[in-house]
Amino acid sequence: APNVLIIGIDSLRVDHTAFAAQPANARELTPNLARIGARGTVFERAISQAPWTMPSFGSIFTGKYPHEHGAVSAKVYLREREVMLAEVLREAGFATASIVSHYYVNNTHGFGQGYEEFDRKNVLGEVAIDAEVKVRVHRPGQHDLPPRVHHALRLARRNRVGQRGDA
């Protein structure tokens, strides 16, 4: 089965990436994203459901509008009763891991639900990263991915359903 990799980058405009049409003589933008995108699916018309990180990612991971999932202010976290994409994937047999760098999408704000591994070593408080989401499917045998992607895939391989003993 393929791996599902979601890369979210806050406040990154598509015209500042390799996914936007560029003049022939332009410098290469985001080459690592371009390599990952060439192997998977790139959603070119992703529209944020809120003007800031927590409710936007709450919508991405629950499939609900912000007023439905409730993560609409810095003091109101994603409700535990919400079903997260990671929970659905885990129930379907996927190993789940998350590596975050943004304060508002870490496990203390309710975004850790469904993950077997949740790495928040890079959370920098409100000085962070993450808004336009790209979903990628990695195919076995492709090894020239960025180091953080390799780390996430190693976590996933280490925790595969068959290796956990609950197949």
CSV table of C-alpha atoms in Angstrom, one decimal:
chain,number,residue,atom,x,y,z
A,1,ALA,CA,0.0,0.0,0.0
A,2,PRO,CA,1.2,3.5,-0.6
A,3,ASN,CA,2.2,5.9,2.1
A,4,VAL,CA,0.2,9.1,2.6
A,5,LEU,CA,2.3,12.2,3.3
A,6,ILE,CA,0.7,15.5,4.1
A,7,ILE,CA,3.0,18.6,4.0
A,8,GLY,CA,1.5,21.8,5.3
A,9,ILE,CA,3.3,25.1,5.1
A,10,ASP,CA,1.8,28.1,6.8
A,11,SER,CA,1.4,31.3,4.7
A,12,LEU,CA,3.2,30.0,1.6
A,13,ARG,CA,1.7,31.3,-1.6
A,14,VAL,CA,1.6,29.0,-4.6
A,15,ASP,CA,3.4,31.6,-6.7
A,16,HIS,CA,6.4,31.2,-4.5
A,17,THR,CA,6.7,27.5,-5.2
A,18,ALA,CA,7.7,25.3,-8.1
A,19,PHE,CA,4.0,24.5,-8.7
A,20,ALA,CA,3.3,28.0,-10.2
A,21,ALA,CA,4.1,28.7,-13.8
A,22,GLN,CA,7.5,30.3,-14.0
A,23,PRO,CA,9.4,32.0,-16.8
A,24,ALA,CA,12.0,29.8,-18.5
A,25,ASN,CA,14.9,31.8,-17.0
A,26,ALA,CA,13.5,31.9,-13.5
A,27,ARG,CA,15.5,30.3,-10.6
A,28,GLU,CA,14.1,27.0,-9.4
A,29,LEU,CA,11.7,27.4,-6.5
A,30,THR,CA,11.1,24.7,-3.9
A,31,PRO,CA,12.9,21.9,-5.7
A,32,ASN,CA,12.3,19.4,-2.9
A,33,LEU,CA,8.5,20.0,-3.1
A,34,ALA,CA,8.7,19.7,-6.8
A,35,ARG,CA,10.4,16.3,-6.6
A,36,ILE,CA,7.8,15.0,-4.1
A,37,GLY,CA,4.9,16.4,-6.1
A,38,ALA,CA,6.2,14.7,-9.3
A,39,ARG,CA,5.7,11.4,-7.6
A,40,GLY,CA,2.3,12.0,-6.0
A,41,THR,CA,-0.8,14.1,-6.1
A,42,VAL,CA,-0.7,17.9,-5.8
A,43,PHE,CA,-3.9,19.7,-5.0
A,44,GLU,CA,-3.7,22.9,-7.0
A,45,ARG,CA,-6.9,24.5,-5.8
A,46,ALA,CA,-6.7,24.1,-2.0
A,47,ILE,CA,-8.7,26.8,-0.3
A,48,SER,CA,-8.1,27.6,3.4
A,49,GLN,CA,-11.2,27.5,5.6
A,50,ALA,CA,-9.9,30.2,7.9
A,51,PRO,CA,-7.4,33.0,7.8
A,52,TRP,CA,-5.1,31.5,10.4
A,53,THR,CA,-3.4,28.2,11.3
A,54,MET,CA,-5.4,26.3,14.0
A,55,PRO,CA,-8.9,26.4,12.4
A,56,SER,CA,-7.5,25.9,8.9
A,57,PHE,CA,-5.6,22.7,9.9
A,58,GLY,CA,-8.5,21.6,12.1
A,59,SER,CA,-10.6,21.7,8.9
A,60,ILE,CA,-8.0,19.8,6.9
A,61,PHE,CA,-7.7,17.0,9.5
A,62,THR,CA,-11.4,16.7,10.4
A,63,GLY,CA,-13.1,17.5,7.1
A,64,LYS,CA,-15.3,20.0,9.0
A,65,TYR,CA,-15.7,23.8,8.9
A,66,PRO,CA,-14.1,25.7,11.8
A,67,HIS,CA,-17.5,26.4,13.5
A,68,GLU,CA,-18.2,22.7,13.4
A,69,HIS,CA,-14.8,21.4,14.9
A,70,GLY,CA,-14.5,24.3,17.3
A,71,ALA,CA,-10.8,25.2,17.1
A,72,VAL,CA,-11.4,28.9,16.4
A,73,SER,CA,-9.3,30.7,19.0
A,74,ALA,CA,-6.0,30.4,20.7
A,75,LYS,CA,-7.8,29.4,23.9
A,76,VAL,CA,-10.2,26.9,22.4
A,77,TYR,CA,-8.6,23.7,21.2
A,78,LEU,CA,-9.6,21.0,18.8
A,79,ARG,CA,-12.2,18.9,20.6
A,80,GLU,CA,-11.3,15.4,21.6
A,81,ARG,CA,-14.6,14.0,20.1
A,82,GLU,CA,-13.6,15.1,16.6
A,83,VAL,CA,-12.5,12.3,14.4
A,84,MET,CA,-9.1,13.1,12.8
A,85,LEU,CA,-7.7,11.9,9.5
A,86,ALA,CA,-4.9,10.1,11.4
A,87,GLU,CA,-7.5,8.1,13.4
A,88,VAL,CA,-9.2,7.1,10.2
A,89,LEU,CA,-5.9,6.1,8.5
A,90,ARG,CA,-4.8,4.2,11.6
A,91,GLU,CA,-8.1,2.2,11.7
A,92,ALA,CA,-7.5,1.4,8.1
A,93,GLY,CA,-4.1,-0.2,9.0
A,94,PHE,CA,-1.8,2.7,8.3
A,95,ALA,CA,1.0,3.5,10.7
A,96,THR,CA,0.7,7.2,11.7
A,97,ALA,CA,3.3,9.7,12.6
A,98,SER,CA,3.4,13.5,12.7
A,99,ILE,CA,6.2,16.0,12.7
A,100,VAL,CA,5.1,19.5,13.5
A,101,SER,CA,6.8,22.8,13.9
A,102,HIS,CA,3.8,25.1,14.6
A,103,TYR,CA,2.5,25.8,18.1
A,104,TYR,CA,-1.1,25.7,17.0
A,105,VAL,CA,-1.1,22.3,15.4
A,106,ASN,CA,0.7,20.4,18.1
A,107,ASN,CA,-0.7,17.7,20.5
A,108,THR,CA,-1.4,20.2,23.3
A,109,HIS,CA,-4.0,21.8,21.0
A,110,GLY,CA,-5.7,18.5,20.2
A,111,PHE,CA,-3.9,17.7,17.0
A,112,GLY,CA,-2.2,14.5,18.3
A,113,GLN,CA,-5.3,12.3,18.1
A,114,GLY,CA,-4.7,9.1,16.1
A,115,TYR,CA,-0.9,9.4,15.8
A,116,GLU,CA,1.3,6.6,17.1
A,117,GLU,CA,4.3,9.0,17.0
A,118,PHE,CA,4.0,12.7,17.5
A,119,ASP,CA,7.3,14.7,17.1
A,120,ARG,CA,7.0,18.3,18.3
A,121,LYS,CA,10.7,19.0,18.9
A,122,ASN,CA,10.6,21.8,16.3
A,123,VAL,CA,7.6,23.7,17.8
A,124,LEU,CA,8.8,27.3,18.2
A,125,GLY,CA,5.7,28.9,19.8
A,126,GLU,CA,4.1,31.4,17.6
A,127,VAL,CA,7.2,31.8,15.4
A,128,ALA,CA,6.3,28.9,13.1
A,129,ILE,CA,5.5,27.5,9.7
A,130,ASP,CA,2.3,25.9,7.9
A,131,ALA,CA,-1.3,26.9,5.4
A,132,GLU,CA,-1.3,25.5,1.9
A,133,VAL,CA,-1.5,21.7,2.1
A,134,LYS,CA,-0.1,19.3,-0.4
A,135,VAL,CA,-0.9,15.6,-0.1
A,136,ARG,CA,1.7,13.2,-1.5
A,137,VAL,CA,1.8,9.5,-2.1
A,138,HIS,CA,5.4,8.1,-1.8
A,139,ARG,CA,6.2,5.0,-3.8
A,140,PRO,CA,8.7,2.4,-2.5
A,141,GLY,CA,12.2,2.7,-4.0
A,142,GLN,CA,12.3,6.5,-4.2
A,143,HIS,CA,15.1,7.7,-1.9
A,144,ASP,CA,16.0,11.3,-2.8
A,145,LEU,CA,13.4,12.9,-0.5
A,146,PRO,CA,14.3,15.5,2.1
A,147,PRO,CA,15.7,14.2,5.5
A,148,ARG,CA,12.5,15.1,7.5
A,149,VAL,CA,10.4,13.0,5.0
A,150,HIS,CA,12.8,10.1,5.4
A,151,HIS,CA,12.4,10.4,9.2
A,152,ALA,CA,8.6,10.3,8.9
A,153,LEU,CA,8.8,7.3,6.6
A,154,ARG,CA,11.2,5.5,9.0
A,155,LEU,CA,8.7,6.1,11.8
A,156,ALA,CA,5.9,4.7,9.7
A,157,ARG,CA,7.9,1.6,8.6
A,158,ARG,CA,8.9,0.9,12.1
A,159,ASN,CA,5.3,0.9,13.2
A,160,ARG,CA,3.6,-0.9,10.3
A,161,VAL,CA,0.5,-2.9,11.3
A,162,GLY,CA,2.1,-6.2,10.6
A,163,GLN,CA,5.1,-5.3,12.8
A,164,ARG,CA,2.9,-4.1,15.7
A,165,GLY,CA,1.3,-7.5,16.0
A,166,ASP,CA,-2.3,-6.3,15.5
A,167,ALA,CA,-2.7,-7.3,11.9
